[in-house]
Short mmCIF file of C-alpha atoms in Angstrom, two decimals:
data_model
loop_
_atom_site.label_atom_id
_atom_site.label_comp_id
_atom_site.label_asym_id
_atom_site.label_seq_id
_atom_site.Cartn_x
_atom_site.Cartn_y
_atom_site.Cartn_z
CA UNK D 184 -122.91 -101.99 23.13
CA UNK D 185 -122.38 -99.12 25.44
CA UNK D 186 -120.11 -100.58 27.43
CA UNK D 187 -118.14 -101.27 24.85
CA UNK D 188 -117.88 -97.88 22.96
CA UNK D 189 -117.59 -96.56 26.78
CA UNK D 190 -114.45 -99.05 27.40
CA UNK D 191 -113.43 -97.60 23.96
CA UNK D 192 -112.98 -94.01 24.88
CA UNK D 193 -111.62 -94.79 28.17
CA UNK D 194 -108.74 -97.03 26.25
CA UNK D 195 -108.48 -93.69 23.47
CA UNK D 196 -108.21 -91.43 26.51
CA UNK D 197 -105.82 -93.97 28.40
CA UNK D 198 -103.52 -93.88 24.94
CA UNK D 199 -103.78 -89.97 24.40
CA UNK D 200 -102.40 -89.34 28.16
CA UNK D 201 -99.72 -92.24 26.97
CA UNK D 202 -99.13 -90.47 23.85
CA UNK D 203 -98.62 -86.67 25.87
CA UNK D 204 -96.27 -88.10 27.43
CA UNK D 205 -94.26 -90.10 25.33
CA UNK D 206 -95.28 -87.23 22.46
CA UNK D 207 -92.26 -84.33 22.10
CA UNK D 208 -93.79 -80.61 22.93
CA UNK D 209 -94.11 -80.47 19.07
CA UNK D 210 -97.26 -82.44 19.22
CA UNK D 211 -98.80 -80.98 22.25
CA UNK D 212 -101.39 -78.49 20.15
CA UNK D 213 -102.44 -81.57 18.19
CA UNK D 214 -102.73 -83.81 21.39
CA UNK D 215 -104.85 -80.53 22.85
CA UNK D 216 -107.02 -80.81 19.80
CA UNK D 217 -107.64 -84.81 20.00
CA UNK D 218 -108.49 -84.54 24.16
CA UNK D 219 -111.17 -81.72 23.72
CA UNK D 220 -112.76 -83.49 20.50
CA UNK D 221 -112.47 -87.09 23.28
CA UNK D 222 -114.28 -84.25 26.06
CA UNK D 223 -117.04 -83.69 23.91
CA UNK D 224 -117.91 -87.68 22.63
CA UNK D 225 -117.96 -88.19 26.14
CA UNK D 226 -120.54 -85.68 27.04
CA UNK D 227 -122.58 -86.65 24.18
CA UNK D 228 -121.72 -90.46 25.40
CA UNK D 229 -122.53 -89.41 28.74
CA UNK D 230 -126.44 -87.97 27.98
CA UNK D 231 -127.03 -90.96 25.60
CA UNK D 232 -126.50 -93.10 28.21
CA UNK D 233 -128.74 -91.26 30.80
CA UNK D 234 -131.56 -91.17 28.14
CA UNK D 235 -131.40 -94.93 27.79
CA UNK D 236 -131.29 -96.19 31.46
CA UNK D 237 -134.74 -94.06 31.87
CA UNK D 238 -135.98 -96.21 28.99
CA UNK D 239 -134.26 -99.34 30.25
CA UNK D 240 -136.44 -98.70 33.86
CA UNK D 241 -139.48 -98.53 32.60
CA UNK D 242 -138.91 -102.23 30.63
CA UNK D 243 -137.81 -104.34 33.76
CA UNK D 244 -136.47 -103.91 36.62
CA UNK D 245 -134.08 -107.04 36.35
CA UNK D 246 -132.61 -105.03 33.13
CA UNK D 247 -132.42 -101.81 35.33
CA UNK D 248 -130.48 -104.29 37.77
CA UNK D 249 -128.09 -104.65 34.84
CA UNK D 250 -128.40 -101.60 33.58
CA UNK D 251 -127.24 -100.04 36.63
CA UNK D 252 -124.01 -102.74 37.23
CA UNK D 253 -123.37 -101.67 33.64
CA UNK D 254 -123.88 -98.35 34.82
CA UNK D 255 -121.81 -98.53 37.63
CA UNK D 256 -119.37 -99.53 35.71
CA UNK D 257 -119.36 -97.11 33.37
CA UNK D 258 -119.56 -94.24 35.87
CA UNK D 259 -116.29 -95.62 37.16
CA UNK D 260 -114.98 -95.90 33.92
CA UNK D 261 -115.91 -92.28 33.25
CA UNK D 262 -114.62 -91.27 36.19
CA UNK D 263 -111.40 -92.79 35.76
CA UNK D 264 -111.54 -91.26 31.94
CA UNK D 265 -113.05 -87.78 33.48
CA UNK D 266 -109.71 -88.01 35.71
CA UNK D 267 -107.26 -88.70 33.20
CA UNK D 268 -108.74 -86.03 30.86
CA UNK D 269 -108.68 -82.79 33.37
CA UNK D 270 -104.99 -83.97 34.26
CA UNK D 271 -104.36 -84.13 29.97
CA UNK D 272 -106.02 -80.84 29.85
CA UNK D 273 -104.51 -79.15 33.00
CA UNK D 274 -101.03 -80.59 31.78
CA UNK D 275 -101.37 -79.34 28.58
CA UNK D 276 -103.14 -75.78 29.66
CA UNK D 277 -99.48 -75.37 31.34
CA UNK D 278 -97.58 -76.87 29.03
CA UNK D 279 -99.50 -74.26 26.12
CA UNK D 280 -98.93 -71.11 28.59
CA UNK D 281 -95.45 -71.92 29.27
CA UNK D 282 -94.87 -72.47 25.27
CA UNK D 283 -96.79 -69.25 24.99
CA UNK D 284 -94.86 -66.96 28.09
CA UNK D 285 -91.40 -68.43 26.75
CA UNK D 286 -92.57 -67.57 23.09
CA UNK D 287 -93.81 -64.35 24.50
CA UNK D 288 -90.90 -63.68 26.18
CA UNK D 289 -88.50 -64.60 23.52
CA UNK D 290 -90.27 -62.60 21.30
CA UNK D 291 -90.40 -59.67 23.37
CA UNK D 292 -86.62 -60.52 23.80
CA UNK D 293 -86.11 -60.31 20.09
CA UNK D 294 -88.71 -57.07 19.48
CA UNK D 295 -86.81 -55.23 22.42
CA UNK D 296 -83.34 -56.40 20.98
CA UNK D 297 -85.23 -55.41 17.83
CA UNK D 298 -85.83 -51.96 18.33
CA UNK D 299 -83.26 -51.44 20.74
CA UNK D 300 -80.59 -52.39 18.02
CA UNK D 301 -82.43 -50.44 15.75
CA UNK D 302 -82.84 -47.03 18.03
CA UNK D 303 -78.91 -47.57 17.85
CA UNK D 304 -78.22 -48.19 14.64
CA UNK D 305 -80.56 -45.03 14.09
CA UNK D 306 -78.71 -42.87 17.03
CA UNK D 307 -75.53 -43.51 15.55
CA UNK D 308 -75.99 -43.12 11.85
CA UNK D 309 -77.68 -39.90 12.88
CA UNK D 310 -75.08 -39.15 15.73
CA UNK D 311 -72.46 -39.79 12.22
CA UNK D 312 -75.01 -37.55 9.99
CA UNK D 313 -74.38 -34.56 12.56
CA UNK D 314 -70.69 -35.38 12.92
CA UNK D 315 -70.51 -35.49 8.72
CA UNK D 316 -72.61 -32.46 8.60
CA UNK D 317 -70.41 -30.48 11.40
CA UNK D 318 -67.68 -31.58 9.49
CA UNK D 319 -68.69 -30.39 6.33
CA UNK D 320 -69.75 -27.33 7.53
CA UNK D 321 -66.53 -26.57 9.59
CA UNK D 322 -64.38 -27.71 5.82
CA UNK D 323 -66.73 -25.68 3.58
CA UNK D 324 -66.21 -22.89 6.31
CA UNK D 325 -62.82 -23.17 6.82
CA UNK D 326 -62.43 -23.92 2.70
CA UNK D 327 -64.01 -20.65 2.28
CA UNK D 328 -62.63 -18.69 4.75
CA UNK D 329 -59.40 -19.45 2.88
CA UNK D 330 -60.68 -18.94 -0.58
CA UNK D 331 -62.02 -15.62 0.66
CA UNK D 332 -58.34 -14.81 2.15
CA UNK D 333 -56.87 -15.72 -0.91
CA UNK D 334 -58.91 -13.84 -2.60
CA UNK D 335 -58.34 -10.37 -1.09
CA UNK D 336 -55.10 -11.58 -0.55
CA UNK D 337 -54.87 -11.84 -4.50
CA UNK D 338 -56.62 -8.53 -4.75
CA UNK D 339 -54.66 -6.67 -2.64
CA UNK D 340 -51.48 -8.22 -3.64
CA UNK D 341 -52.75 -6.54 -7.41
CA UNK D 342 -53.84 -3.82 -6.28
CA UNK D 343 -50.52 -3.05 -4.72
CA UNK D 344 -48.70 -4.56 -8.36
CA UNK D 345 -50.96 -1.93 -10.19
CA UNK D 346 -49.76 0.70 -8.03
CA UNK D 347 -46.60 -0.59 -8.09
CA UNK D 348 -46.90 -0.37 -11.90
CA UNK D 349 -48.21 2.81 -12.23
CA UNK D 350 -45.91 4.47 -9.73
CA UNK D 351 -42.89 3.11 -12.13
CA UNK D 352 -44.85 4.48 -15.14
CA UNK D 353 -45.29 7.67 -14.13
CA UNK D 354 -41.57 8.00 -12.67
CA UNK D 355 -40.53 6.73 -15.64
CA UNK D 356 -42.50 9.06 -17.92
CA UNK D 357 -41.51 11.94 -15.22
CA UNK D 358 -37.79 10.81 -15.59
CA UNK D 359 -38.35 10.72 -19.71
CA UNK D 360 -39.64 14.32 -19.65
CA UNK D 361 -37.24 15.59 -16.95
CA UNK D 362 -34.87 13.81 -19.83
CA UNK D 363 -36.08 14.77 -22.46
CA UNK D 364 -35.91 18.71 -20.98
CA UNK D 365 -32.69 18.70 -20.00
CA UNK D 366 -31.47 17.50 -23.30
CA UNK D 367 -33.50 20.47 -25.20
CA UNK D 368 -31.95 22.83 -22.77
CA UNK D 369 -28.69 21.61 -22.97
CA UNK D 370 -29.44 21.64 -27.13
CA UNK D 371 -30.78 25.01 -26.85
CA UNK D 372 -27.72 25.89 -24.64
CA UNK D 373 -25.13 24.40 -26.75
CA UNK D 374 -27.27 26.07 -29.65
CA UNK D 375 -27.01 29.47 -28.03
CA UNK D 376 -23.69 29.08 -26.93
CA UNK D 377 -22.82 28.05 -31.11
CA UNK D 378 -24.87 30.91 -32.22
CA UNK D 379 -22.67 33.51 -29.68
CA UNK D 380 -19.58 31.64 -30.35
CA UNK D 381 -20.07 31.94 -34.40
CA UNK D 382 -21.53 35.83 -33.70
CA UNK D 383 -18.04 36.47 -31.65
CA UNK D 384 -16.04 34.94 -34.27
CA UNK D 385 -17.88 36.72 -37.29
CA UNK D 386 -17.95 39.82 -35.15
CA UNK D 387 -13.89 38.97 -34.41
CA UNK D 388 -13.82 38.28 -38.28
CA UNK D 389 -15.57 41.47 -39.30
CA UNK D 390 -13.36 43.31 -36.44
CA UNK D 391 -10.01 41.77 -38.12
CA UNK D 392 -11.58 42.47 -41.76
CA UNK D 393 -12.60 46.12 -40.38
CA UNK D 394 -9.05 46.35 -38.85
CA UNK D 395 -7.18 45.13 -41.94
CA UNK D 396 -9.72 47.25 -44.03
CA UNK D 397 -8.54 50.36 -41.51
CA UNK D 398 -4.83 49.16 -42.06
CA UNK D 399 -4.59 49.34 -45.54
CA UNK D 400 -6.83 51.91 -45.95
CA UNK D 401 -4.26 53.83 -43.60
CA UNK D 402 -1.54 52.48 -45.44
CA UNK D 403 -2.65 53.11 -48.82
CA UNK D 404 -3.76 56.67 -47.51
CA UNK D 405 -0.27 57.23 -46.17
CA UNK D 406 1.56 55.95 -49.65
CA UNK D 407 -0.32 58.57 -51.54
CA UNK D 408 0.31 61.10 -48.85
CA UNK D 409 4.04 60.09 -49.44
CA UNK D 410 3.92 60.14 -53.00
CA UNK D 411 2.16 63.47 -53.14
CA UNK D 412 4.38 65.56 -50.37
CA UNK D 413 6.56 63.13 -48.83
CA UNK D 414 4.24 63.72 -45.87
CA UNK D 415 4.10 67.83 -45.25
CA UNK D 416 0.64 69.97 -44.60
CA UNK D 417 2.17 72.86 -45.84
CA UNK D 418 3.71 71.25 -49.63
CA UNK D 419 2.60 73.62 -52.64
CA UNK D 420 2.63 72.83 -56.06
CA UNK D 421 1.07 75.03 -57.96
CA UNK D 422 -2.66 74.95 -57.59
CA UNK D 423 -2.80 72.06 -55.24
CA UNK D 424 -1.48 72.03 -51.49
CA UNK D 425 -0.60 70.59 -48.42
CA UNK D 426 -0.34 66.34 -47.67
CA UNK D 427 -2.32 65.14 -50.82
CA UNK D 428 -1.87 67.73 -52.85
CA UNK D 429 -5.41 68.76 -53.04
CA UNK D 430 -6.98 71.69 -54.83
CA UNK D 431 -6.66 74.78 -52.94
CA UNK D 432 -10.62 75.56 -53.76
CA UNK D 433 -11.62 72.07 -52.27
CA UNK D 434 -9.84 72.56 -48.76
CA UNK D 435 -12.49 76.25 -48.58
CA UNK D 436 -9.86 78.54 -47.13
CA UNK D 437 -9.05 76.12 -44.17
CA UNK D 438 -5.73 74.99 -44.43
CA UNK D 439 -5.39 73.12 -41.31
CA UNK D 440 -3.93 69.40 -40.71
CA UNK D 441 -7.50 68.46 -39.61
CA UNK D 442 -9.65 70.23 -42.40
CA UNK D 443 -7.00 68.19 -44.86
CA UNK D 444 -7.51 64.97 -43.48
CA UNK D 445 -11.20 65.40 -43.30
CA UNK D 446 -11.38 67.22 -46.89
CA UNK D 447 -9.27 63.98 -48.48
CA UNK D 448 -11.22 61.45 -47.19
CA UNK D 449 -14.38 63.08 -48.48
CA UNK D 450 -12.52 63.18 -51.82
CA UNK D 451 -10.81 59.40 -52.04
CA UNK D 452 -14.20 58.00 -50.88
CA UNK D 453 -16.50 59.89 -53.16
CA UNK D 454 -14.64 59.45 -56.35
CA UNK D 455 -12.87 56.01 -55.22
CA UNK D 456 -14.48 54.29 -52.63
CA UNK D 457 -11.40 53.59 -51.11
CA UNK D 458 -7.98 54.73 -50.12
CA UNK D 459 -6.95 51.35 -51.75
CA UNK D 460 -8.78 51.41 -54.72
CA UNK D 461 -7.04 55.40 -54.81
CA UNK D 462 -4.13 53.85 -55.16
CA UNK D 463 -4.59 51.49 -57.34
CA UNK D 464 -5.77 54.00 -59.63
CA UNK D 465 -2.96 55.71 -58.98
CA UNK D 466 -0.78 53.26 -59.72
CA UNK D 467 -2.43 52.98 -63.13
CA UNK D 468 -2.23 56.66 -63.77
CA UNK D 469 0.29 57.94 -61.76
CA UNK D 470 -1.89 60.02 -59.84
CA UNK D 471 -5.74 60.13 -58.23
#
Protein backbone atom coordinates (compact mmCIF):
# COMPACT_ATOMS: atom_id res chain seq x y z
CA UNK A 1 0.00 0.00 0.00
CA UNK A 2 2.87 2.33 0.45
CA UNK A 3 4.55 1.47 -2.32
CA UNK A 4 1.92 2.11 -4.25
CA UNK A 5 0.79 5.65 -3.10
CA UNK A 6 4.80 6.19 -3.11
CA UNK A 7 4.95 5.01 -6.98
CA UNK A 8 1.91 7.39 -7.17
CA UNK A 9 3.57 10.62 -6.30
CA UNK A 10 6.66 9.78 -8.05
CA UNK A 11 4.37 9.23 -11.44
CA UNK A 12 2.35 12.90 -10.25
CA UNK A 13 5.80 14.43 -9.84
CA UNK A 14 7.16 12.67 -13.13
CA UNK A 15 3.85 14.31 -15.00
CA UNK A 16 4.13 17.86 -13.26
CA UNK A 17 7.96 18.20 -14.54
CA UNK A 18 6.25 16.83 -18.03
CA UNK A 19 3.58 19.28 -17.72
CA UNK A 20 6.36 22.50 -16.89
CA UNK A 21 7.64 21.79 -19.69
CA UNK A 22 5.20 21.16 -22.18
CA UNK A 23 2.97 23.95 -19.99
CA UNK A 24 3.29 27.78 -21.67
CA UNK A 25 4.85 30.40 -18.91
CA UNK A 26 1.09 31.17 -18.32
CA UNK A 27 0.77 28.17 -16.15
CA UNK A 28 4.01 28.29 -14.37
CA UNK A 29 2.42 29.98 -10.91
CA UNK A 30 -0.16 27.20 -10.97
CA UNK A 31 2.49 24.42 -11.74
CA UNK A 32 4.57 26.29 -8.64
CA UNK A 33 1.48 25.82 -6.55
CA UNK A 34 0.83 21.94 -7.49
CA UNK A 35 4.93 21.02 -6.86
CA UNK A 36 5.04 22.64 -3.29
CA UNK A 37 1.49 21.09 -2.29
CA UNK A 38 3.46 17.39 -4.08
CA UNK A 39 6.74 18.70 -1.51
CA UNK A 40 4.70 18.60 1.38
CA UNK A 41 2.59 14.92 0.78
CA UNK A 42 5.92 13.74 0.42
CA UNK A 43 7.28 14.85 3.69
CA UNK A 44 4.23 13.77 5.38
CA UNK A 45 4.65 10.41 3.09
CA UNK A 46 8.12 10.37 4.02
CA UNK A 47 7.60 10.35 8.22
CA UNK A 48 4.63 7.90 7.80
CA UNK A 49 6.75 5.65 6.35
CA UNK A 50 9.63 5.94 8.95
CA UNK A 51 6.98 5.49 11.75
CA UNK A 52 5.86 2.22 10.22
CA UNK A 53 9.18 0.38 9.42
CA UNK A 54 9.96 0.92 13.38
CA UNK A 55 6.68 -0.92 13.90
CA UNK A 56 7.28 -3.35 11.06
CA UNK A 57 10.90 -4.31 13.09
CA UNK A 58 9.65 -5.06 16.04
CA UNK A 59 6.96 -7.79 14.26
CA UNK A 60 9.60 -9.91 12.26
CA UNK A 61 12.52 -9.59 11.00
CA UNK A 62 11.64 -11.45 7.64
CA UNK A 63 8.95 -8.43 7.22
CA UNK A 64 11.77 -5.89 8.12
CA UNK A 65 13.68 -7.89 5.24
CA UNK A 66 10.78 -6.72 3.07
CA UNK A 67 10.19 -3.83 4.59
CA UNK A 68 13.52 -2.59 3.92
CA UNK A 69 13.60 -3.92 -0.13
CA UNK A 70 10.33 -1.99 -0.09
CA UNK A 71 12.16 0.57 1.55
CA UNK A 72 14.92 0.63 -0.61
CA UNK A 73 12.88 1.04 -3.12
CA UNK A 74 11.10 3.70 -2.08
CA UNK A 75 14.14 5.71 -0.97
CA UNK A 76 15.18 5.45 -4.59
CA UNK A 77 11.98 6.34 -5.71
CA UNK A 78 12.06 9.39 -3.46
CA UNK A 79 15.17 10.21 -4.45
CA UNK A 80 14.50 10.14 -7.97
CA UNK A 81 11.08 12.23 -7.03
CA UNK A 82 13.28 14.49 -4.42
CA UNK A 83 15.48 15.10 -7.74
CA UNK A 84 12.93 15.92 -10.11
CA UNK A 85 11.17 18.24 -7.59
CA UNK A 86 14.30 20.69 -6.59
CA UNK A 87 15.00 20.84 -10.50
CA UNK A 88 10.79 21.79 -10.88
CA UNK A 89 11.32 24.16 -8.10
CA UNK A 90 14.78 25.62 -9.06
CA UNK A 91 13.36 25.90 -12.75
CA UNK A 92 10.48 27.53 -11.76
CA UNK A 93 12.25 29.86 -8.86
CA UNK A 94 14.05 31.28 -12.19
CA UNK A 95 11.52 31.11 -14.37
CA UNK A 96 9.18 33.33 -11.44
CA UNK A 97 12.26 35.89 -10.94
CA UNK A 98 12.83 36.34 -14.51
CA UNK A 99 8.81 36.87 -15.00
CA UNK A 100 9.18 39.11 -12.00
CA UNK A 101 12.72 41.28 -13.12
CA UNK A 102 11.17 41.54 -16.79
CA UNK A 103 7.75 42.60 -15.15
CA UNK A 104 9.78 44.75 -12.89
CA UNK A 105 11.62 46.13 -15.43
CA UNK A 106 8.87 46.75 -17.83
CA UNK A 107 7.08 48.33 -15.31
CA UNK A 108 9.72 50.51 -14.22
CA UNK A 109 10.04 51.09 -18.07
CA UNK A 110 6.47 52.21 -18.22
CA UNK A 111 6.49 54.28 -14.57
CA UNK A 112 9.79 56.07 -15.81
CA UNK A 113 8.20 56.62 -19.38
CA UNK A 114 5.30 57.43 -17.07
CA UNK A 115 6.49 60.22 -15.25
CA UNK A 116 9.01 61.18 -17.58
CA UNK A 117 6.20 61.88 -20.23
CA UNK A 118 4.36 63.39 -17.67
CA UNK A 119 7.29 65.87 -16.15
CA UNK A 120 7.08 66.90 -19.98
CA UNK A 121 3.82 67.25 -20.65
CA UNK A 122 3.89 69.32 -17.26
CA UNK A 123 7.27 71.39 -18.35
CA UNK A 124 5.74 72.31 -21.44
CA UNK A 125 2.20 73.23 -20.63
CA UNK A 126 3.84 75.29 -17.94
CA UNK A 127 6.84 76.38 -20.23
CA UNK A 128 3.33 77.50 -22.68
CA UNK A 129 1.56 79.01 -19.34
CA UNK A 130 4.72 81.44 -18.96
CA UNK A 131 4.97 82.02 -22.71
CA UNK A 132 0.84 82.84 -22.65
CA UNK A 133 1.32 84.79 -19.57
CA UNK A 134 4.51 86.86 -21.03
CA UNK A 135 2.47 87.29 -23.86
CA UNK A 136 -0.40 88.61 -22.28
CA UNK A 137 1.40 90.73 -20.23
CA UNK A 138 3.64 92.22 -23.05
CA UNK A 139 -0.24 92.77 -25.23
CA UNK A 140 -2.05 94.16 -22.16
CA UNK A 141 1.20 96.33 -21.76
CA UNK A 142 1.71 97.26 -25.03
CA UNK A 143 -2.47 97.56 -25.42
CA UNK A 144 -2.23 99.99 -22.71
CA UNK A 145 0.63 101.79 -23.40
CA UNK A 146 -1.29 102.71 -26.56
CA UNK A 147 -4.59 103.38 -24.98
CA UNK A 148 -2.72 105.62 -22.57
CA UNK A 149 -1.02 107.45 -25.76
CA UNK A 150 -4.17 107.79 -27.27
CA UNK A 151 -5.47 109.06 -24.57
CA UNK A 152 -3.26 112.11 -23.90
CA UNK A 153 -2.92 112.14 -27.38
CA UNK A 154 -6.84 112.78 -27.45
CA UNK A 155 -6.42 115.15 -24.57
CA UNK A 156 -3.93 117.16 -25.81
CA UNK A 157 -5.16 117.16 -29.28
CA UNK A 158 -8.53 118.96 -27.24
CA UNK A 159 -6.87 120.77 -25.28
CA UNK A 160 -5.12 122.41 -28.16
CA UNK A 161 -8.97 122.48 -30.19
CA UNK A 162 -10.25 124.36 -27.00
CA UNK A 163 -7.56 126.75 -27.25
CA UNK A 164 -7.83 126.80 -30.66
CA UNK A 165 -11.52 127.65 -30.06
CA UNK A 166 -11.19 130.09 -27.64
CA UNK A 167 -8.36 131.96 -29.30
CA UNK A 168 -10.93 132.36 -32.45
CA UNK A 169 -13.62 133.46 -29.95
CA UNK A 170 -11.98 135.97 -28.41
CA UNK A 171 -10.41 137.39 -31.82
CA UNK A 172 -13.56 137.23 -33.06
CA UNK A 173 -15.34 139.04 -30.23
CA UNK A 174 -12.08 141.48 -30.24
CA UNK A 175 -12.61 141.95 -34.08
CA UNK A 176 -16.66 142.48 -33.34
CA UNK A 177 -15.87 145.23 -30.80
CA UNK A 178 -12.93 146.75 -32.71
CA UNK A 179 -16.06 146.61 -35.39
CA UNK A 180 -18.46 147.55 -33.75
CA UNK A 181 -16.18 150.87 -32.52
CA UNK A 182 -15.16 151.89 -35.56
CA UNK A 183 -18.62 151.94 -36.94
CA UNK A 184 -19.90 154.23 -33.84
CA UNK A 185 -17.00 156.46 -34.54
CA UNK A 186 -17.38 156.63 -37.99
CA UNK A 187 -21.46 157.20 -37.03
CA UNK A 188 -20.50 159.69 -34.54
CA UNK A 189 -18.10 161.20 -37.18
CA UNK A 190 -20.43 161.26 -40.01
CA UNK A 191 -22.95 162.54 -37.23
CA UNK A 192 -20.66 165.39 -36.29
CA UNK A 193 -19.59 166.07 -39.58
CA UNK A 194 -23.88 166.31 -40.51
CA UNK A 195 -24.40 168.34 -37.47
CA UNK A 196 -21.33 171.01 -38.69
CA UNK A 197 -22.32 170.63 -42.21
CA UNK A 198 -26.22 171.53 -41.39
CA UNK A 199 -24.76 174.35 -38.63
CA UNK A 200 -22.55 175.84 -41.74
CA UNK A 201 -25.40 175.74 -44.01
CA UNK A 202 -28.01 177.25 -41.45
CA UNK A 203 -25.27 179.60 -40.36
CA UNK A 204 -24.65 180.22 -44.47
CA UNK A 205 -28.57 180.40 -44.56
CA UNK A 206 -28.94 182.82 -41.69
CA UNK A 207 -25.71 184.75 -43.21
CA UNK A 208 -27.61 184.97 -46.79
CA UNK A 209 -31.05 185.73 -44.85
CA UNK A 210 -28.96 188.36 -42.62
CA UNK A 211 -27.34 189.61 -45.92
CA UNK A 212 -30.58 189.84 -47.91
CA UNK A 213 -32.24 191.21 -44.64
CA UNK A 214 -29.10 193.96 -44.72
CA UNK A 215 -29.82 194.40 -48.57
CA UNK A 216 -33.18 195.34 -48.51
CA UNK A 217 -33.09 196.91 -45.44
CA UNK A 218 -30.33 199.14 -47.25
CA UNK A 219 -32.36 199.33 -50.15
CA UNK A 220 -35.56 200.15 -48.69
CA UNK A 221 -33.55 202.68 -46.41
CA UNK A 222 -32.06 204.25 -49.51
CA UNK A 223 -35.69 204.48 -51.47
CA UNK A 224 -37.03 206.51 -48.63
CA UNK A 225 -33.86 208.50 -48.43
CA UNK A 226 -34.57 209.11 -52.23
CA UNK A 227 -38.05 209.83 -51.87
CA UNK A 228 -37.53 212.20 -48.99
CA UNK A 229 -34.34 214.37 -50.43
CA UNK A 230 -33.29 212.70 -53.45
CA UNK A 231 -30.32 211.75 -51.26
CA UNK A 232 -28.86 215.29 -49.63
CA UNK A 233 -27.84 215.78 -45.67
CA UNK A 234 -28.43 219.22 -45.93
CA UNK A 235 -32.43 219.11 -47.72
CA UNK A 236 -34.91 221.44 -45.62
CA UNK A 237 -38.42 221.42 -45.73
CA UNK A 238 -39.84 223.20 -43.35
CA UNK A 239 -39.57 221.63 -39.96
CA UNK A 240 -37.87 218.50 -41.05
CA UNK A 241 -34.19 218.22 -42.52
CA UNK A 242 -31.48 216.63 -44.06
CA UNK A 243 -31.62 212.74 -45.93
CA UNK A 244 -35.00 211.54 -44.36
CA UNK A 245 -36.43 214.46 -43.69
CA UNK A 246 -36.47 214.09 -40.01
CA UNK A 247 -37.64 216.49 -37.35
CA UNK A 248 -35.14 219.03 -36.60
CA UNK A 249 -35.86 218.39 -32.60
CA UNK A 250 -35.15 214.56 -33.07
CA UNK A 251 -31.58 214.98 -34.75
CA UNK A 252 -30.69 217.27 -30.92
CA UNK A 253 -28.73 220.04 -32.58
CA UNK A 254 -26.33 217.57 -34.43
CA UNK A 255 -26.75 217.86 -37.90
CA UNK A 256 -24.09 215.68 -39.12
CA UNK A 257 -24.25 212.75 -41.89
CA UNK A 258 -23.44 210.33 -39.01
CA UNK A 259 -25.84 211.67 -36.19
CA UNK A 260 -28.63 211.32 -39.26
CA UNK A 261 -27.96 207.95 -40.07
CA UNK A 262 -27.77 206.90 -36.51
CA UNK A 263 -30.90 209.20 -35.44
CA UNK A 264 -33.09 207.39 -38.51
CA UNK A 265 -32.39 204.10 -37.73
CA UNK A 266 -33.37 204.63 -34.12
CA UNK A 267 -36.58 206.10 -35.60
CA UNK A 268 -37.55 203.38 -38.59
CA UNK A 269 -36.78 200.60 -36.04
CA UNK A 270 -38.66 201.89 -33.07
CA UNK A 271 -41.83 202.84 -34.76
CA UNK A 272 -41.41 200.18 -37.75
CA UNK A 273 -39.27 197.49 -37.07
CA UNK A 274 -37.87 197.72 -40.28
CA UNK A 275 -36.60 199.85 -43.07
CA UNK A 276 -38.87 197.52 -45.19
CA UNK A 277 -41.80 197.47 -43.29
CA UNK A 278 -41.02 201.75 -43.40
CA UNK A 279 -41.63 201.53 -46.66
CA UNK A 280 -44.27 199.66 -46.98
CA UNK A 281 -46.00 201.94 -44.81
CA UNK A 282 -44.96 204.42 -46.81
CA UNK A 283 -46.14 203.18 -49.70
CA UNK A 284 -49.57 202.99 -48.06
CA UNK A 285 -49.42 206.52 -46.83
CA UNK A 286 -47.15 208.22 -48.81
CA UNK A 287 -44.88 208.89 -46.13
CA UNK A 288 -43.35 207.20 -42.62
Amino acid sequence: MMFKHNFKKVLSATAFAVALVVAPAANVLAATNDASSTQQSATATSQDQQASQDQAASQSSAANQSSATAASASSSTSTSSATSTSTVKKTTKKAKKTTKKSKKKTSKKKAVKKVAKKTTKKKATKKAKKTSKKATKKTTKAATVAVTASADQSHATDQQDDAAKKAAEVAAKKAAAAKKKAAAKKKAAAKKKAAKKKAAAKKKAAAKKKAAKKSAEKAAKYWIAMRESSGYYTARNGSCYGRYQLLISYLGGDLSKKNQERTADRYVYGRYGSWVNAKRFWLAHNWY
